Coordinates of C-alpha atoms and ligand atoms in Angstrom, one line a residue:
X1 CA 0.2 0.1 -0.2
X2 CA 2.0 3.5 -0.9
X3 CA 1.6 5.9 1.8
X4 CA 3.0 10.1 1.6
X5 CA 7.0 10.0 2.9
X6 CA 7.5 12.1 6.0
X7 CA 9.1 15.6 3.9
X8 CA 10.8 18.4 5.1
X9 CA 13.5 20.7 3.8
X10 CA 14.4 21.7 0.0
X11 CA 11.6 21.5 -3.4
X12 CA 9.2 22.8 -2.4
X13 CA 8.2 19.2 -0.8
X14 CA 5.4 18.6 2.0
X15 CA 4.0 22.2 1.4
X16 CA 0.5 22.6 0.5
X17 CA 0.9 25.3 -2.3
X18 CA -3.1 25.3 -3.5
X19 CA -6.4 23.0 -3.3
X20 CA -7.6 20.7 -6.0
X21 CA -10.3 18.8 -6.5
X22 CA -8.7 16.6 -9.3
X23 CA -6.6 13.4 -7.5
X24 CA -5.0 12.4 -5.1
X25 CA -0.8 10.8 -4.7
X26 CA 0.3 8.9 -1.6
X27 CA -3.0 8.9 0.6
X28 CA -3.7 6.2 2.7
X29 CA -5.1 3.6 0.8
X30 CA -5.2 3.7 -3.0
X31 CA -2.8 5.3 -3.5
X32 CA -3.7 7.5 -6.3
X33 CA -6.7 8.7 -8.0
X34 CA -9.0 10.1 -10.0
X35 CA -11.1 12.8 -9.5
X36 CA -12.3 9.9 -5.8
X37 CA -11.7 6.5 -8.4
X38 CA -8.8 4.3 -8.5
X39 CA -6.2 4.8 -11.2
X40 CA -6.1 1.1 -10.6
X41 CA -9.7 0.3 -11.3
X42 CA -10.0 3.1 -14.1
X43 CA -6.7 1.1 -15.6
X44 CA -8.5 -2.2 -15.8
X45 CA -11.8 -1.3 -16.9
X46 CA -12.6 2.2 -18.3
X47 CA -11.1 3.9 -21.6
X48 CA -8.9 6.8 -22.0
X49 CA -11.4 8.8 -23.5
X50 CA -13.6 8.0 -20.6
X51 CA -10.4 9.1 -18.2
X52 CA -9.8 12.5 -20.4
X53 CA -13.3 13.2 -19.7
X54 CA -14.0 13.1 -16.4
X55 CA -10.7 15.2 -15.7
X56 CA -11.2 17.5 -18.5
X57 CA -16.1 18.0 -17.5
X58 CA -16.1 16.2 -13.8
X59 CA -17.9 12.9 -14.4
X60 CA -17.5 10.1 -16.0
X61 CA -19.1 10.2 -19.4
X62 CA -22.8 8.0 -20.4
X63 CA -22.4 5.8 -23.4
X64 CA -24.2 8.7 -25.7
X65 CA -21.2 11.4 -24.1
X66 CA -18.8 9.0 -24.5
X67 CA -19.1 7.7 -28.2
X68 CA -19.9 11.9 -29.7
X69 CA -17.1 12.6 -27.3
X70 CA -14.9 10.3 -28.9
X71 CA -17.0 11.7 -32.3
X72 CA -16.0 14.7 -31.8
X73 CA -11.8 13.8 -31.3
X74 CA -12.2 12.1 -34.2
X75 CA -13.0 14.7 -36.5
X76 CA -10.2 17.6 -34.5
X77 CA -7.4 15.2 -35.7
X78 CA -5.8 16.0 -38.7
X79 CA -3.2 19.1 -38.3
X80 CA -3.7 22.7 -40.4
X81 CA -0.9 22.7 -42.9
X82 CA 1.5 25.5 -41.3
X83 CA 1.8 22.9 -39.3
X84 CA 2.5 20.6 -41.0
X85 CA 5.2 22.5 -42.7
X86 CA 7.0 23.8 -39.7
X87 CA 7.6 19.7 -37.9
X88 CA 9.5 19.2 -41.6
X89 CA 11.9 22.3 -40.5
X90 CA 12.7 20.5 -37.8
X91 CA 15.7 18.5 -37.6
X92 CA 16.4 14.9 -37.7
X93 CA 18.1 15.2 -34.8
X94 CA 15.9 17.3 -32.2
X95 CA 14.7 16.1 -28.8
X96 CA 10.8 15.2 -30.5
X97 CA 9.6 17.0 -26.4
X98 CA 11.3 20.4 -28.5
X99 CA 9.2 19.3 -31.4
X100 CA 5.5 19.1 -29.0
X101 CA 6.0 22.4 -27.3
X102 CA 6.8 24.1 -30.8
X103 CA 3.8 21.9 -31.6
X104 CA 1.9 23.6 -29.2
X105 CA 3.2 26.9 -29.2
X106 CA 2.7 26.9 -32.8
X107 CA -0.9 26.1 -33.2
X108 CA -1.9 28.8 -30.0
X109 CA -0.6 31.2 -33.1
X110 CA -2.5 28.7 -35.8
X111 CA -6.4 28.1 -33.5
X112 CA -5.3 31.0 -30.3
X113 CA -7.6 30.9 -26.6
X114 CA -8.8 34.0 -27.3
X115 CA -11.0 33.7 -24.5
X116 CA -10.9 31.5 -21.2
X117 CA -15.1 30.3 -22.9
X118 CA -12.3 28.4 -26.3
X119 CA -10.9 26.4 -23.0
X120 CA -12.5 22.9 -23.7
X121 CA -12.8 22.9 -26.9
X122 CA -8.7 23.7 -27.2
X123 CA -8.1 21.3 -24.9
X124 CA -9.7 18.5 -27.0
X125 CA -8.1 20.1 -29.8
X126 CA -4.9 19.5 -28.2
X127 CA -5.9 15.7 -27.5
X128 CA -7.2 15.3 -30.0
X129 CA -3.8 15.8 -32.9
X130 CA -0.4 15.7 -30.4
X131 CA -0.4 12.2 -32.0
X132 CA 0.1 14.0 -35.0
X133 CA 2.2 15.6 -33.8
X134 CA 5.0 13.9 -33.0
X135 CA 4.2 11.3 -35.5
X136 CA 4.0 13.8 -38.6
X137 CA 7.4 15.2 -37.1
X138 CA 9.4 11.6 -36.4
X139 CA 7.6 10.0 -39.7
X140 CA 8.8 12.6 -41.9
X141 CA 12.3 13.8 -40.6
X142 CA 13.1 9.8 -40.5
X143 CA 11.9 8.0 -42.7
X144 CA 10.3 10.9 -45.4
X145 CA 7.1 9.7 -45.5
X146 CA 4.9 12.6 -45.1
X147 CA 2.2 10.8 -43.6
X148 CA -1.9 10.6 -44.3
X149 CA -3.1 12.2 -39.6
X150 CA -5.9 11.2 -40.0
X151 CA -7.0 7.4 -39.1
X152 CA -10.3 5.1 -38.2
X153 CA -9.0 4.1 -35.0
X154 CA -11.3 4.4 -32.3
X155 CA -9.4 5.4 -29.5
X156 CA -6.8 8.0 -29.5
X157 CA -3.6 4.9 -28.6
X158 CA -4.9 2.8 -31.4
X159 CA -4.5 6.2 -33.5
X160 CA -1.7 6.8 -32.0
X161 CA -0.2 3.7 -32.9
X162 CA -1.3 3.3 -36.5
X163 CA -0.1 6.5 -37.7
X164 CA 3.7 5.8 -36.1
X165 CA 4.2 2.9 -37.7
X166 CA 1.5 3.0 -41.0
X167 CA -0.2 -0.2 -39.9
X168 CA -3.5 -1.3 -38.1
X169 CA -2.7 -1.6 -34.2
X170 CA -3.2 -5.2 -32.7
X171 CA -5.7 -5.4 -29.6
X172 CA -3.1 -6.3 -27.5
X173 CA -1.3 -3.2 -28.5
X174 CA -4.1 -0.7 -28.5
X175 CA -5.0 -2.7 -24.5
X176 CA -2.0 -1.0 -23.3
X177 CA -1.4 2.2 -25.0
X178 CA -5.1 2.8 -23.2
X179 CA -3.9 1.5 -20.1
X180 CA -0.9 3.3 -20.4
X181 CA -2.6 6.8 -20.5
X182 CA -4.2 6.6 -18.6
X183 CA -1.7 5.6 -15.6
X184 CA -0.1 9.2 -16.9
X185 CA -3.2 11.3 -16.8
X186 CA -2.9 13.2 -14.0
X187 CA -0.7 13.4 -10.7
X188 CA -1.6 16.0 -8.2
X189 CA 0.6 19.0 -7.9
X190 CA 3.8 17.0 -9.7
X191 CA 6.6 19.7 -11.6
X192 CA 5.4 19.7 -14.9
X193 CA 1.1 20.6 -14.0
X194 CA 2.5 23.5 -11.1
X195 CA 4.6 25.0 -13.6
X196 CA 1.3 25.1 -15.5
X197 CA -0.8 26.3 -12.3
X198 CA 1.7 29.4 -12.3
X199 CA 1.5 29.9 -15.5
X200 CA -2.4 30.1 -15.5
X201 CA -2.8 32.4 -12.8
X202 CA -1.1 34.7 -14.2
X203 CA -3.8 34.6 -16.3
X204 CA -2.0 33.5 -19.2
X205 CA -3.7 31.3 -22.6
X206 CA -4.0 27.6 -22.6
X207 CA -1.5 27.3 -24.9
X208 CA 1.5 29.2 -22.5
X209 CA 0.3 26.8 -20.0
X210 CA 1.1 23.9 -21.8
X211 CA 4.5 24.9 -23.4
X212 CA 5.5 25.9 -20.4
X213 CA 4.1 22.6 -18.8
X214 CA 6.2 20.4 -21.1
X215 CA 9.1 22.5 -20.8
X216 CA 9.0 20.4 -17.2
X217 CA 8.1 16.6 -17.5
X218 CA 11.7 16.8 -20.7
X219 CA 13.8 16.5 -17.3
X220 CA 14.9 12.9 -16.4
X221 CA 14.2 13.3 -13.5
X222 CA 10.5 14.0 -15.1
X223 CA 9.0 12.5 -17.6
X224 CA 12.1 12.3 -19.1
X225 CA 12.9 9.7 -17.3
X226 CA 11.5 6.7 -19.0
X227 CA 13.3 6.5 -22.3
X228 CA 16.4 7.2 -19.5
X229 CA 15.2 3.9 -17.8
X230 CA 15.5 2.2 -21.9
X231 CA 18.2 3.3 -22.0
X232 CA 19.6 2.4 -18.6
X233 CA 17.9 -1.8 -19.8
X234 CA 19.7 -1.7 -23.3
X235 CA 23.1 -1.7 -22.1
X236 CA 22.8 -5.5 -20.2
X237 CA 22.6 -8.9 -21.4
X238 CA 21.3 -10.4 -18.7
X239 CA 20.2 -10.0 -15.6
X240 CA 23.5 -11.0 -13.7
X241 CA 25.5 -8.3 -15.8
X242 CA 22.6 -5.5 -14.7
X243 CA 22.8 -6.6 -10.7
X244 CA 27.0 -5.8 -10.8
X245 CA 26.6 -3.9 -12.9
X246 CA 23.5 -1.2 -10.8
X247 CA 25.7 -2.4 -7.6
X248 CA 28.8 -0.7 -9.1
X249 CA 26.5 2.6 -10.0
X250 CA 25.0 2.7 -6.4
X251 CA 28.9 1.8 -4.7
X252 CA 29.1 5.8 -7.2
X253 CA 26.2 7.5 -6.3
X254 CA 24.9 7.6 -9.2
X255 CA 21.0 8.0 -10.0
X256 CA 19.4 5.1 -10.9
X257 CA 15.6 6.6 -13.9
X258 CA 12.5 5.0 -13.2
X259 CA 13.2 4.6 -8.7
X260 CA 12.1 6.6 -6.5
X261 CA 9.1 9.7 -6.1
X262 CA 9.1 12.5 -4.6
X263 CA 5.6 11.7 -2.1
X264 CA 5.3 7.9 -2.6
X265 CA 7.3 6.0 0.4
X266 CA 7.3 2.6 -0.9
X267 CA 5.8 1.6 -4.2
X268 CA 3.8 3.8 -7.1
X269 CA 0.8 2.5 -7.4
X270 CA 1.1 2.8 -11.5
X271 CA 4.3 0.3 -11.5
X272 CA 1.8 -3.2 -10.3
X273 CA -0.4 -2.1 -13.4
X274 CA 2.3 -2.0 -16.6
X275 CA 4.5 -3.7 -14.9
X276 CA 2.5 -7.4 -15.3
X277 CA 1.1 -5.3 -18.8
X278 CA 5.1 -4.8 -19.3
X279 CA 5.5 -8.8 -19.3
X280 CA 2.7 -9.8 -20.9
X281 CA 4.6 -7.8 -24.1
X282 CA 7.5 -9.4 -23.1
X283 CA 5.8 -13.1 -23.3
X284 CA 3.9 -12.0 -26.9
X285 CA 7.7 -11.0 -27.7
X286 CA 9.6 -13.8 -26.4
X287 CA 11.9 -11.8 -24.7
X288 CA 14.4 -13.2 -22.6
X289 CA 16.5 -10.6 -22.5
X290 CA 14.2 -6.6 -21.8
X291 CA 12.0 -8.2 -19.5
X292 CA 14.3 -9.7 -16.9
X293 CA 16.4 -7.0 -16.9
X294 CA 14.2 -4.2 -15.8
X295 CA 13.5 -7.2 -12.6
X296 CA 16.6 -8.0 -11.8
X297 CA 17.9 -3.4 -11.3
X298 CA 14.7 -3.6 -9.4
X299 CA 14.9 -6.4 -7.4
X300 CA 19.0 -5.2 -6.8
X301 CA 17.2 -0.9 -6.2
X302 CA 14.8 -2.4 -3.9
X303 CA 17.5 -4.3 -1.6
X304 CA 20.0 -1.6 -1.7
X305 CA 18.2 1.3 -1.6
X306 CA 15.0 0.6 -1.0
X307 CA 14.2 2.3 -3.5
X308 CA 10.9 1.0 -6.0
X309 CA 10.2 1.4 -9.4
X310 CA 8.1 4.5 -10.4
X311 CA 5.5 4.7 -13.1
X312 CA 8.3 5.5 -16.0
X313 CA 10.4 2.1 -15.3
X314 CA 8.1 -0.3 -16.6
X315 CA 6.8 1.2 -18.9
X316 CA 10.5 1.9 -20.8
X317 CA 9.6 -2.5 -20.9
X318 CA 6.5 -2.4 -21.9
X319 CA 6.8 0.9 -25.2
X320 CA 9.8 -0.6 -26.9
X321 CA 7.9 -3.9 -26.5
X322 CA 5.0 -2.1 -29.1
X323 CA 8.8 -1.0 -31.6
X324 CA 7.8 2.4 -30.4
X325 CA 11.5 4.4 -30.4
X326 CA 13.0 5.3 -27.0
X327 CA 12.7 9.1 -28.2
X328 CA 9.0 9.5 -27.5
X329 CA 8.7 7.7 -24.8
X330 CA 8.6 10.9 -23.3
X331 CA 5.8 12.8 -25.6
X332 CA 3.1 10.4 -25.2
X333 CA 3.4 10.8 -21.6
X334 CA 2.5 14.0 -23.2
X335 CA -0.4 12.7 -25.5
X336 CA -1.6 11.8 -21.9
X337 CA -0.6 14.5 -19.2
X338 CA -1.9 17.1 -21.2
X339 CA -5.1 16.4 -19.9
X340 CA -4.1 16.7 -16.2
X341 CA -2.7 20.6 -17.5
X342 CA -5.3 21.3 -18.8
X343 CA -7.8 20.7 -15.7
X344 CA -5.7 22.1 -13.1
X345 CA -5.9 25.2 -15.3
X346 CA -9.8 24.8 -15.7
X347 CA -9.5 24.3 -11.9
X348 CA -6.7 27.3 -11.1
X349 CA -8.7 30.3 -13.6
X350 CA -11.7 28.5 -11.5
X351 CA -10.3 30.8 -8.5
X352 CA -8.0 32.4 -9.3
X353 CA -4.5 34.2 -7.5
X354 CA -1.6 34.9 -8.9
X355 CA 0.9 32.5 -7.5
X356 CA 4.1 34.3 -5.8
X357 CA 5.4 32.6 -2.9
X358 CA 8.6 34.5 -1.4
X359 CA 12.7 33.5 -1.0
X360 CA 14.5 32.9 1.7
X361 CA 17.2 35.2 1.1
X362 CA 21.0 34.3 1.0
X363 CA 23.2 37.4 -0.5
X364 CA 24.3 39.6 0.5
X365 CA 23.9 42.8 3.0
X366 CA 22.3 46.1 1.7
X367 CA 25.9 48.5 0.5
X368 CA 26.4 51.4 -1.1
X369 CA 26.3 51.8 -5.0
X370 CA 29.7 52.7 -6.4
X371 CA 29.1 54.1 -9.8
X372 CA 31.7 52.5 -12.1
X373 CA 35.0 54.1 -12.1
X374 CA 35.9 54.3 -8.9
X375 CA 35.3 50.6 -9.1
Ligands
LIG401 C1 6.4 10.8 -13.8 C2 7.5 10.5 -12.8 O1 7.8 12.2 -12.7 S1 8.4 9.3 -11.7 C3 9.7 9.8 -11.4 C4 10.5 10.4 -12.4 N1 12.0 10.1 -11.8 C5 12.6 9.7 -11.5 O2 12.3 8.6 -12.0 C6 14.5 9.8 -11.3 C7 15.4 9.3 -11.0 N2 14.7 9.4 -9.8 C8 14.6 10.4 -8.9 O3 15.0 11.7 -9.4 C9 14.5 11.3 -7.7 O4 13.8 9.8 -7.1 C10 13.2 12.0 -7.9 C11 13.5 12.9 -8.5 C12 11.6 11.3 -8.3 C13 12.4 12.3 -6.3 O5 13.0 13.1 -5.5 P1 13.4 13.9 -4.0 O6 12.4 13.7 -3.5 O7 14.1 14.3 -3.1 O8 14.7 12.1 -4.2 P2 14.2 11.5 -2.0 O9 14.1 12.8 -1.6 O10 13.5 10.2 -2.1 O11 15.9 10.9 -2.7 C14 15.8 10.5 -1.0 C15 17.5 9.9 -0.7 O12 17.8 8.8 -2.3 C16 18.1 9.1 -3.0 N3 17.4 8.4 -4.7 C17 16.6 8.9 -5.1 N4 16.1 9.2 -5.5 C18 17.5 7.7 -6.3 C19 17.4 6.6 -7.7 N5 16.6 7.3 -8.4 N6 18.3 6.4 -7.5 C20 19.3 6.6 -5.5 N7 18.8 7.5 -5.8 C21 17.5 8.1 -5.6 C22 17.7 10.6 -3.4 O13 19.8 10.4 -4.1 C23 18.6 10.9 -2.3 O14 19.5 10.2 -1.4 P3 19.9 11.3 -0.8 O15 19.9 10.7 1.0 O16 21.5 10.4 -0.1 O17 20.7 12.8 -0.5
LIG402 O1 4.4 13.2 -8.9 C1 5.1 13.3 -8.5 O2 6.3 14.6 -8.9 C2 6.0 12.7 -10.6 C3 5.0 12.0 -11.2 O3 5.4 10.4 -10.9 C4 3.9 12.3 -12.3 O4 3.8 13.3 -12.4 O5 3.5 10.8 -12.9

């Protein structure tokens, strides 16, 4: 059972910085809830679009509301021509998170949020087209292909896999994408969401809030950890090699990406879910290395440091088994977390006061200014 750490010190740890009705993280019991629902129940029984609707519109949809919502999103999937042209100019070796940030920012100039009344429509548009931003750039820069950004895929996860691979994804892969997008959707006042809320508190526009959040998510201590975890696990040929090197890394005090958490103390409730799906995918592809290596690292980290895998660690192998290039791991996180970010922006706007904390001054005492010719 995940419970909250005893928190203190830097990083605003343990400070209540505002209110939210969107989620709880690390409270006794479920560990992670979205608007009162245990994330594990949502991952087991809901579609990602249901969860997006829950976060953005306040309640789970009825069948008719969900059908209508999915129909609406489907119609919004294609990219404006000007955005395609800009994506074609972004170099192949650019970081895909920079591509997402640029795509979001550019859309803010093409389809601006002129009043806050448009906030839900603008969010639905971003939700529908983010997979195409990533895949259009990736397929053009890496394969020289200008993809068609629409697809008949029913779900956002299936749509993403279709755009990436150019063929209909299997039911299993669509299911895992659905689960993954649900697990990543919302997480209270994490660094990127807090960034979005600070931006929203100045009464800035939605695109600025989401662009800022993407920048915060990019770092390896936050969303970037799923890519860093992949780079770690693919270095090893066997569990024995992984455990031995892990001991050396811990001896050197290296940070092991995909482990630990700012709030959870004993486990991240999302881990058991994605770990189970990663195992199923490993069996499907006949993997005998990556999954056992991941488990060996997991075991060594717990034995040596009492550190547990967070949401990112087994996402690495799961995405890899579905043929997703490592560099696209964190942009997928964006496609999902957009829902949480936007819901927090709406919440901030509905009861706003500019976020402006104070700093403890540690500089020199007040002193006399000396003009430059006397210095
Ligand atoms: C979806 C997400 O964003 S989940 C987070 C993804 N990020 C990662 O996986 C990056 C690796 N993990 C980390 O860097 C950290 O665990 C964070 C950033 C997630 C949390 O940071 P903090 O709250 O400062 O960590 P915490 O206070 O628990 O650290 C306690 C000790 O454990 C160590 N520690 C924490 N995580 C790790 C790790 N992954 N590898 C090695 N040591 C670690 C810290 O260095 C610290 O040691 P110290 O007391 O000797 O300085
Ligand atoms: O809450 C955090 O600090 C990081 C995290 O797990 C998330 O954003 O999903």
